[in-house]
Short mmCIF file of the N, C-alpha and C atoms (twelve columns), coordinates in Angstrom:
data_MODEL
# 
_entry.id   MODEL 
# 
loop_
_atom_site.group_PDB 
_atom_site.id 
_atom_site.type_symbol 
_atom_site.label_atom_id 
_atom_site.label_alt_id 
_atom_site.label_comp_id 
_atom_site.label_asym_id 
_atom_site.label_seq_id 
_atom_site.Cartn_x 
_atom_site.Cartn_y 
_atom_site.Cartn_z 
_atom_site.pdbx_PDB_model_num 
ATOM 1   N N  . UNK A 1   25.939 -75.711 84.742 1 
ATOM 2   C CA . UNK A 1   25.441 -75.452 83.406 1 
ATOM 3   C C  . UNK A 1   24.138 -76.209 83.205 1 
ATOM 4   N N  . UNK A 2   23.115 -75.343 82.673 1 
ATOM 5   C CA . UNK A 2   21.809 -75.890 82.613 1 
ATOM 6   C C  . UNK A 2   21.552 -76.848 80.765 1 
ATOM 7   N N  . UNK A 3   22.328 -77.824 81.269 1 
ATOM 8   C CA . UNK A 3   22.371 -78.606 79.491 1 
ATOM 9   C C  . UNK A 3   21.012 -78.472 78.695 1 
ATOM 10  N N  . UNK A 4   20.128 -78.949 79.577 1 
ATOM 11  C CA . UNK A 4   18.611 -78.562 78.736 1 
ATOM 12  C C  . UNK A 4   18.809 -77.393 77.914 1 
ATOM 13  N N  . UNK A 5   18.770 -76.608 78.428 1 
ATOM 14  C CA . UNK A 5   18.828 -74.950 77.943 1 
ATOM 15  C C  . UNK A 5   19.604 -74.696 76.871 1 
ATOM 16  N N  . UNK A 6   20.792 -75.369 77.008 1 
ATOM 17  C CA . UNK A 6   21.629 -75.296 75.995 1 
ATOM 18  C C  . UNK A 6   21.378 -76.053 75.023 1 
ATOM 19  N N  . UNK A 7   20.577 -77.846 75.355 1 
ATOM 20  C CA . UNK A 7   20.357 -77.907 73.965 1 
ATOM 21  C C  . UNK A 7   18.949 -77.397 73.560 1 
ATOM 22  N N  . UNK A 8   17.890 -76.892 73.779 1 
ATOM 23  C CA . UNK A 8   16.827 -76.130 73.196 1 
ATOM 24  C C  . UNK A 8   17.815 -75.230 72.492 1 
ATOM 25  N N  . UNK A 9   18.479 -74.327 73.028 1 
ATOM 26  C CA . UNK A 9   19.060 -73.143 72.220 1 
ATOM 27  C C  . UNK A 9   19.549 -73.698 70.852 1 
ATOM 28  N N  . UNK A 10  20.650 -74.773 70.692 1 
ATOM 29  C CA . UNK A 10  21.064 -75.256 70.030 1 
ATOM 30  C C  . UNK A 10  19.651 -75.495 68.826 1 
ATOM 31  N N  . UNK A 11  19.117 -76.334 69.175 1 
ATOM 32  C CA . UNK A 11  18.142 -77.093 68.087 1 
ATOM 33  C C  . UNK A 11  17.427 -76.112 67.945 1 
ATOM 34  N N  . UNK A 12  16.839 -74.811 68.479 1 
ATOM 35  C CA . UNK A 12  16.456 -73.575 67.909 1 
ATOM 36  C C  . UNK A 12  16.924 -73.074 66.823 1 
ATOM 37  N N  . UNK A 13  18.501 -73.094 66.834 1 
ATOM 38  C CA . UNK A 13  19.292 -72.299 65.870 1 
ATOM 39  C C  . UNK A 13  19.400 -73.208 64.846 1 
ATOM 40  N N  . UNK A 14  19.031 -74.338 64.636 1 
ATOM 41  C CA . UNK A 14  19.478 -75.162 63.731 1 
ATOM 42  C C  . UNK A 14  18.826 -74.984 62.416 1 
ATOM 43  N N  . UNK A 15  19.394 -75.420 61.503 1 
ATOM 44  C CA . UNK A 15  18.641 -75.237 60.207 1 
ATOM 45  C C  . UNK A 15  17.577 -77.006 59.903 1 
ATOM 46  N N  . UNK A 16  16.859 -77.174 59.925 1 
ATOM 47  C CA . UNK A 16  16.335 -78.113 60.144 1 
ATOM 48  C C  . UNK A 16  16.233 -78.908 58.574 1 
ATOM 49  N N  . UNK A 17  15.762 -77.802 57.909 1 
ATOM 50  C CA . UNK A 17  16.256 -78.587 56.200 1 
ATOM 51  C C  . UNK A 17  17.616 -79.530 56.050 1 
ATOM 52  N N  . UNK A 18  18.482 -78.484 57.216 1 
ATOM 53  C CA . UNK A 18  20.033 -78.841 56.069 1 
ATOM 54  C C  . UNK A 18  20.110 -80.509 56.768 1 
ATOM 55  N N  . UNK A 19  19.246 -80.886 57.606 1 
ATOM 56  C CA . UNK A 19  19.616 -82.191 58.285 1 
ATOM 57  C C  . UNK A 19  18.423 -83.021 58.207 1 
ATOM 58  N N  . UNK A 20  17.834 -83.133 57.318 1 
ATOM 59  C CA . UNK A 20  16.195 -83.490 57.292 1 
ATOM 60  C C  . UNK A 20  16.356 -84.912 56.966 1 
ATOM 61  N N  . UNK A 21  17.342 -85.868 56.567 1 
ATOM 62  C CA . UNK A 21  17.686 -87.150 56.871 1 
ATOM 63  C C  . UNK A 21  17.945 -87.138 58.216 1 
ATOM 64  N N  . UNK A 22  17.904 -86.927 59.399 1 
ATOM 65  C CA . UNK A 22  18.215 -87.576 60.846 1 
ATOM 66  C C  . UNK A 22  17.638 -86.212 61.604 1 
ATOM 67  N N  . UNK A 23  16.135 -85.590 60.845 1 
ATOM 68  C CA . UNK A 23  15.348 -84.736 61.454 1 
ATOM 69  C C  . UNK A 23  14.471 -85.040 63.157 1 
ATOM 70  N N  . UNK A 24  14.665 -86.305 62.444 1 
ATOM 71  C CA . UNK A 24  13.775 -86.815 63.652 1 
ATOM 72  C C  . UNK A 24  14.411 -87.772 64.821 1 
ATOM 73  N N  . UNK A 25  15.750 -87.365 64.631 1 
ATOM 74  C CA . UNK A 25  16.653 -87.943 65.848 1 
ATOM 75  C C  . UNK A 25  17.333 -86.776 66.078 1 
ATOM 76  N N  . UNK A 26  17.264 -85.223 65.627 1 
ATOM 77  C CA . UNK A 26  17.996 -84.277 66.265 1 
ATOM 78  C C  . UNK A 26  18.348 -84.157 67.591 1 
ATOM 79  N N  . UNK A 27  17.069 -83.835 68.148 1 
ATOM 80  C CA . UNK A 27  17.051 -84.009 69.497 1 
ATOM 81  C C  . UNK A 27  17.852 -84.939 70.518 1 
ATOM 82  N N  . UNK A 28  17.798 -85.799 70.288 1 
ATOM 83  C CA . UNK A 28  18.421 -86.984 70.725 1 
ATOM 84  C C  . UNK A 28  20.282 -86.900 70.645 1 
ATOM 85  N N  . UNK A 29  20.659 -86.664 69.063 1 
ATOM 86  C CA . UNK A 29  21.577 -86.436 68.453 1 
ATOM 87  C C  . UNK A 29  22.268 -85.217 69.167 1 
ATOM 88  N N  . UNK A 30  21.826 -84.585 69.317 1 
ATOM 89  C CA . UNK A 30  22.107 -83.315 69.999 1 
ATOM 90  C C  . UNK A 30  22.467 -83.657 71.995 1 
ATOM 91  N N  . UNK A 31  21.808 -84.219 72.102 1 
ATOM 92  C CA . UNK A 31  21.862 -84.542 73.510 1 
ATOM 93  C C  . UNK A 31  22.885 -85.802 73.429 1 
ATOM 94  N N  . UNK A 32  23.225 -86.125 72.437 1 
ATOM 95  C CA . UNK A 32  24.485 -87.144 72.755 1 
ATOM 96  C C  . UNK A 32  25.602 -86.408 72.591 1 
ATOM 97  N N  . UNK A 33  25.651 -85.338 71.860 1 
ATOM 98  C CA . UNK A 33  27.090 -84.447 71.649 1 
ATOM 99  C C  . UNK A 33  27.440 -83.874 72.689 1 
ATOM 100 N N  . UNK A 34  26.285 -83.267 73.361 1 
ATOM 101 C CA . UNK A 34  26.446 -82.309 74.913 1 
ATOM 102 C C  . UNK A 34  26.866 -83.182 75.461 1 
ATOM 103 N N  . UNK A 35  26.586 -84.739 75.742 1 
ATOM 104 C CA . UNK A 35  26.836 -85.352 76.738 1 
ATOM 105 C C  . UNK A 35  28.476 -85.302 76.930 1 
ATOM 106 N N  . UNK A 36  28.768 -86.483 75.358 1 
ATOM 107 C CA . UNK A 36  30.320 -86.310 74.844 1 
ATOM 108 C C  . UNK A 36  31.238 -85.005 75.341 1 
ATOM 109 N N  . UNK A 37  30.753 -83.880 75.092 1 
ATOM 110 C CA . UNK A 37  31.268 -82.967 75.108 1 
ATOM 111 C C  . UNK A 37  32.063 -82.568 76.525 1 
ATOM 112 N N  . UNK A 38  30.915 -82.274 77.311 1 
ATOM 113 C CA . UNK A 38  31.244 -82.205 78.432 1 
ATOM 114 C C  . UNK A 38  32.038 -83.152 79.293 1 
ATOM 115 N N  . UNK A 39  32.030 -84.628 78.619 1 
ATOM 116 C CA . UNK A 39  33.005 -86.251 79.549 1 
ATOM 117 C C  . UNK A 39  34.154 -85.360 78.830 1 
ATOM 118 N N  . UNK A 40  34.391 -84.762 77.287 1 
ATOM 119 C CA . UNK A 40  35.856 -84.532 76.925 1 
ATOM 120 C C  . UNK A 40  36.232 -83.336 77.924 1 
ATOM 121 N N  . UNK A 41  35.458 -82.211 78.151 1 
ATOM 122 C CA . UNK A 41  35.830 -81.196 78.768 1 
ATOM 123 C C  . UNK A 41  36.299 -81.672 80.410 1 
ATOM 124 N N  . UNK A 42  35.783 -82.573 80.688 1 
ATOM 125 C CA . UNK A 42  36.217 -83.405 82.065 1 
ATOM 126 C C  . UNK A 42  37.299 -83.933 82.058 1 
ATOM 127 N N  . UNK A 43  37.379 -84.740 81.268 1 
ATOM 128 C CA . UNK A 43  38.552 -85.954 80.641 1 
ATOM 129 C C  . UNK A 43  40.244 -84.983 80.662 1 
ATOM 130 N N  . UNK A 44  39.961 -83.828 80.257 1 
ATOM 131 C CA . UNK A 44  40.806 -83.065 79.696 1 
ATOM 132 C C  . UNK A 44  41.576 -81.835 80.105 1 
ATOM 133 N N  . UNK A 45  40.317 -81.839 81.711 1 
ATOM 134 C CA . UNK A 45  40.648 -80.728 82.286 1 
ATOM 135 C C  . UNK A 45  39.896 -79.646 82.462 1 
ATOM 136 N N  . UNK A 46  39.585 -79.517 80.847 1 
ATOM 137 C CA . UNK A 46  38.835 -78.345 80.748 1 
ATOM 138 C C  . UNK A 46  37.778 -77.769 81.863 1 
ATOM 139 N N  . UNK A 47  37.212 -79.024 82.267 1 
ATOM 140 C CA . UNK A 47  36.271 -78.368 83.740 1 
ATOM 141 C C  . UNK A 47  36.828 -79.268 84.472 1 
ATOM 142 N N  . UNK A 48  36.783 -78.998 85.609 1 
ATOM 143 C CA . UNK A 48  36.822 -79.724 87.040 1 
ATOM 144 C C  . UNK A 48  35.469 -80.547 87.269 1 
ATOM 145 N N  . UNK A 49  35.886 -81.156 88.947 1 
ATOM 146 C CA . UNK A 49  34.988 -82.256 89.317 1 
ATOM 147 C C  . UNK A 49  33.831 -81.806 89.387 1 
ATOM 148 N N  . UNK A 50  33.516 -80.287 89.968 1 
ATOM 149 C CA . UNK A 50  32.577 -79.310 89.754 1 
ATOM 150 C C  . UNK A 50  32.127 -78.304 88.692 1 
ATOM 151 N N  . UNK A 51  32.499 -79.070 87.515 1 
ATOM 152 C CA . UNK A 51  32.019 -78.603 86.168 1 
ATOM 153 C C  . UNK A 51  32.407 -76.870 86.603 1 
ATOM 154 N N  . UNK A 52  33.221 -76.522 86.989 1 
ATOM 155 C CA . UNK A 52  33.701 -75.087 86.896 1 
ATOM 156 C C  . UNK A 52  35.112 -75.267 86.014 1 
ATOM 157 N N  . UNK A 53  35.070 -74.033 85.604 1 
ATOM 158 C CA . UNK A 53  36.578 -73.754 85.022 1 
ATOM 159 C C  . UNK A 53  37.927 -74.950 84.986 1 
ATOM 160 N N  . UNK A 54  38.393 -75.325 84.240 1 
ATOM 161 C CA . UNK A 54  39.649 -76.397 84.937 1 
ATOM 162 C C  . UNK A 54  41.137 -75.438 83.954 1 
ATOM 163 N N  . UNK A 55  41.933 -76.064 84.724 1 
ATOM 164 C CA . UNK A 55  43.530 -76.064 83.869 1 
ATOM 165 C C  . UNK A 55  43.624 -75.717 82.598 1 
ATOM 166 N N  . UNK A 56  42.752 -76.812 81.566 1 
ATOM 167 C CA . UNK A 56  43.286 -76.726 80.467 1 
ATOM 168 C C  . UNK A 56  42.119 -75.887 79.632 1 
ATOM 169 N N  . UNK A 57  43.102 -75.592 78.379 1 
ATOM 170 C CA . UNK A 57  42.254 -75.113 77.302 1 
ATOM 171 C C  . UNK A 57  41.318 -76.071 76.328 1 
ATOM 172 N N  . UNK A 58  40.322 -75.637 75.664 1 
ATOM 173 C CA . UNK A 58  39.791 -76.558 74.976 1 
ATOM 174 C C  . UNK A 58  40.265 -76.521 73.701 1 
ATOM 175 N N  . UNK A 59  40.743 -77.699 73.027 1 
ATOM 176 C CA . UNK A 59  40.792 -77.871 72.127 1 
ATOM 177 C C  . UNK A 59  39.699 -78.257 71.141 1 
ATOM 178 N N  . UNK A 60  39.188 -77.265 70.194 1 
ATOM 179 C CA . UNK A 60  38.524 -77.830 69.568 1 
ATOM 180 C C  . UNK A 60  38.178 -78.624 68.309 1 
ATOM 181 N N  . UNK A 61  39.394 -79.076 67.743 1 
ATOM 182 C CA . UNK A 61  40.039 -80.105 67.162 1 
ATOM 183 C C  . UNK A 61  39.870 -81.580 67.569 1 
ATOM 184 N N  . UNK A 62  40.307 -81.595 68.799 1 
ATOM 185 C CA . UNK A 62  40.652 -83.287 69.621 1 
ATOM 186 C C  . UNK A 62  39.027 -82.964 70.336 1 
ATOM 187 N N  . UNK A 63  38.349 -82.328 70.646 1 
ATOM 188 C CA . UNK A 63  36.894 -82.335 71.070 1 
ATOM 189 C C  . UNK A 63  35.804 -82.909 69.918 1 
ATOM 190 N N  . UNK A 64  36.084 -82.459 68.450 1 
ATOM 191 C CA . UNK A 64  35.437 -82.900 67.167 1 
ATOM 192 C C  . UNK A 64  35.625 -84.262 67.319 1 
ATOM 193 N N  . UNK A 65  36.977 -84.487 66.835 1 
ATOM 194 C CA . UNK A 65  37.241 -85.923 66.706 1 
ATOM 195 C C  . UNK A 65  36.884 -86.881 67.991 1 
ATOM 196 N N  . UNK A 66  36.981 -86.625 69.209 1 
ATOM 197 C CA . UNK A 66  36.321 -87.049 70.866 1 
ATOM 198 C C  . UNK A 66  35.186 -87.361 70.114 1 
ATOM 199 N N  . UNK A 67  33.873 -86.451 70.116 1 
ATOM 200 C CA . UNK A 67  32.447 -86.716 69.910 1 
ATOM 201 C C  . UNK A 67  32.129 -87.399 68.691 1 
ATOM 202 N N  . UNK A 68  32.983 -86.824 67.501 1 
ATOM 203 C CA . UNK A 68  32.372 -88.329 66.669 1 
ATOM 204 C C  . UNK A 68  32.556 -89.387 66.781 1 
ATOM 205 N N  . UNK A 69  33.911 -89.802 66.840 1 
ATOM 206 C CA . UNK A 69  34.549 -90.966 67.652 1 
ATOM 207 C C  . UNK A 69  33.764 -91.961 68.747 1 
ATOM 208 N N  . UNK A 70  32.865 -91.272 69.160 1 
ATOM 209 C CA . UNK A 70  31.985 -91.301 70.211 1 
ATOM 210 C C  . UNK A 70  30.709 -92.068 69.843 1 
ATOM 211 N N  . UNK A 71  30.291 -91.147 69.213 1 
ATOM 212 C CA . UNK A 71  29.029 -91.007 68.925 1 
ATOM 213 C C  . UNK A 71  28.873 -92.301 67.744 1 
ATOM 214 N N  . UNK A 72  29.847 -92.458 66.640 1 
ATOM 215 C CA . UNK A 72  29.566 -93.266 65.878 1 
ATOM 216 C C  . UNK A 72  30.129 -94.897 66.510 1 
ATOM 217 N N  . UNK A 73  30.732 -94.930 67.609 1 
ATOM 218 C CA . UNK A 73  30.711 -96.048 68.121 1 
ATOM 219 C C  . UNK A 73  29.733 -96.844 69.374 1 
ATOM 220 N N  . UNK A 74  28.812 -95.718 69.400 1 
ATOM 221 C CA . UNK A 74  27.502 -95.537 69.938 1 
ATOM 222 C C  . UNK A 74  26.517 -95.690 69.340 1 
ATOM 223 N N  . UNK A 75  26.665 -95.642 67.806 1 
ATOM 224 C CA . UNK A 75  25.223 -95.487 67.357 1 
ATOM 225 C C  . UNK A 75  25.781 -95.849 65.732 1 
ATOM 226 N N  . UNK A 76  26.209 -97.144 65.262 1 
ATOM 227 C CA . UNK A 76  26.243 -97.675 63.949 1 
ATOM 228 C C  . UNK A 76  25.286 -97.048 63.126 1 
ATOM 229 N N  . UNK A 77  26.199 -96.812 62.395 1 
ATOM 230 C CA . UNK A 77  25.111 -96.052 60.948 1 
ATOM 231 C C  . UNK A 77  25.867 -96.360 59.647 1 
ATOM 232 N N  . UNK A 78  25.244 -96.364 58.765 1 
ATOM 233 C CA . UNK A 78  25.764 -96.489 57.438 1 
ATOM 234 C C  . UNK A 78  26.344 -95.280 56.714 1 
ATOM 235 N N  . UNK A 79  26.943 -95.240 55.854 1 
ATOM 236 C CA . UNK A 79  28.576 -94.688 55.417 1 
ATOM 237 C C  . UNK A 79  27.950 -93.309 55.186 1 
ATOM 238 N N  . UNK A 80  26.430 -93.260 54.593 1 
ATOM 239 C CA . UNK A 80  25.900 -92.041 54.055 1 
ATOM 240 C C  . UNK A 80  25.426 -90.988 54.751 1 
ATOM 241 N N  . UNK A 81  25.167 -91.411 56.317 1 
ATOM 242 C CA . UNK A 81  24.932 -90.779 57.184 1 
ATOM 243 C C  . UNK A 81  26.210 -90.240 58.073 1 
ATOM 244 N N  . UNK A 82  26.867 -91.015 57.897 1 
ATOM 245 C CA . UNK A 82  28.937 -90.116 58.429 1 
ATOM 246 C C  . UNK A 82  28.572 -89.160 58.382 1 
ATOM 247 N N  . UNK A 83  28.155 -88.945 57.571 1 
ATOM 248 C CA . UNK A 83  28.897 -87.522 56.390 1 
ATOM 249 C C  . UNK A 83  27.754 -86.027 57.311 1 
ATOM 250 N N  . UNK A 84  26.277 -86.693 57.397 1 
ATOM 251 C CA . UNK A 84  25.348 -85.862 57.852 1 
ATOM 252 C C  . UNK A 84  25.940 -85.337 59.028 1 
ATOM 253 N N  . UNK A 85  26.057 -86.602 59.882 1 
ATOM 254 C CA . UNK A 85  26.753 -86.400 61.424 1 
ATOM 255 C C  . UNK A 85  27.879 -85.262 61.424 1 
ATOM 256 N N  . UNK A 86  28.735 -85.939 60.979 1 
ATOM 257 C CA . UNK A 86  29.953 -85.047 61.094 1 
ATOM 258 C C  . UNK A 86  29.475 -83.534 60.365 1 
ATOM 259 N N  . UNK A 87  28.657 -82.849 59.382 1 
ATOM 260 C CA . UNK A 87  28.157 -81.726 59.206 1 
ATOM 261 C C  . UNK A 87  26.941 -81.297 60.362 1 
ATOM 262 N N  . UNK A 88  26.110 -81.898 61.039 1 
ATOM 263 C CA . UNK A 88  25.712 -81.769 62.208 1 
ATOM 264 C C  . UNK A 88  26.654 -81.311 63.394 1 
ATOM 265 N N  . UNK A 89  27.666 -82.528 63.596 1 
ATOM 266 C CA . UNK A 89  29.020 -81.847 64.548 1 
ATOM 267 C C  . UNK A 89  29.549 -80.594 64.780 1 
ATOM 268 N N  . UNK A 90  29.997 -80.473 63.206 1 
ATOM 269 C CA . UNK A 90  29.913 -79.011 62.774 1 
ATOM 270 C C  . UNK A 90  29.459 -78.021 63.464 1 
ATOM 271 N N  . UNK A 91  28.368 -78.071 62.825 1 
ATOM 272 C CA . UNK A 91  27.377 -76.828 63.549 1 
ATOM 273 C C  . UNK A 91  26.998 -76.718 64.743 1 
ATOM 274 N N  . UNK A 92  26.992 -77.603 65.094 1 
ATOM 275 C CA . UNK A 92  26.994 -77.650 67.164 1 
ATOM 276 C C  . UNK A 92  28.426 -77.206 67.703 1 
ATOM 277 N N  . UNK A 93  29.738 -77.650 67.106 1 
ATOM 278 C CA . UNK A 93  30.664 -76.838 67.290 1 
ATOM 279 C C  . UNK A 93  30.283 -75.361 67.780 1 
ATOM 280 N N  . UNK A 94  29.878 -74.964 66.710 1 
ATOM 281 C CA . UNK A 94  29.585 -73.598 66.089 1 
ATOM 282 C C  . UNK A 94  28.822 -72.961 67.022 1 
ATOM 283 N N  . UNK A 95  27.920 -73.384 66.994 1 
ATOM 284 C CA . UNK A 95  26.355 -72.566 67.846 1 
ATOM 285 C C  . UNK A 95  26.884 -73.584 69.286 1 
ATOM 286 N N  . UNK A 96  27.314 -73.980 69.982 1 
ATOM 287 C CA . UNK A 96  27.900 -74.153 71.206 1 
ATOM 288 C C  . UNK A 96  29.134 -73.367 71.704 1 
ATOM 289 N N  . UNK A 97  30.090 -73.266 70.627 1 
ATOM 290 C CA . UNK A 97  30.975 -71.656 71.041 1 
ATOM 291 C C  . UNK A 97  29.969 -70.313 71.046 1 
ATOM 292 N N  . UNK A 98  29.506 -70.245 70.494 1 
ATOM 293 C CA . UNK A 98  28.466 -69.102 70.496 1 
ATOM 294 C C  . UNK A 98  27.647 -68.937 71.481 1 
ATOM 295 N N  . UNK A 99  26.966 -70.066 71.889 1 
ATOM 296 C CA . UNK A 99  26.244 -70.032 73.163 1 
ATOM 297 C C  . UNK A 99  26.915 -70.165 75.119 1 
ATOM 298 N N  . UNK A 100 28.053 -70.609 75.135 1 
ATOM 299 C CA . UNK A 100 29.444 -70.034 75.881 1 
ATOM 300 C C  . UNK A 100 29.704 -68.946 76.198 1 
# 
């Protein structure tokens, strides 16, 4: 999987208003979720050692909670920005099933 690609696609589709407090860490932000994403899809089965297909299904429930979990113990932020993140999460959810 060509992650670059996927996150250009991603931050293409994004609405850039709706996140214009942490506009200028998208990029970045975005490339920490793919990262997350893919250690859970490892972690879990979901892909193998060769990032092909694995065993399990993805949950995308325990994958949300994985990457924020993640991400906010990676990157301290204050209470008002949670809230952005986790609606950022969101939508990468979203436009990452879509781009799959």
């Amino acid at each position: 999987m060509d992650l670059t690609a996927n996150k250009e696609w991603i931050l293409k589709q994004l609405n850039r208003k709706e996140f214009r407090s942490v506009e200028d860490r998208l990029e970045e932000i975005i490339d920490c979720f793919l990262t997350y994403d893919f250690h859970f899809m490892r972690l879990t089965g979901v892909l193998d050692e060769n990032d092909e297909a694995g065993e399990n299904e993805y949950d995308e429930d325990e994958a949300f909670e994985y990457i924020y979990d993640a991400y906010l113990a990676d990157h301290v932020q204050d209470d008002d920005e949670d809230m952005v993140i986790a609606s950022l999460l969101n939508r990468y959810m979203e436009l990452q099933a879509e781009y799959l």
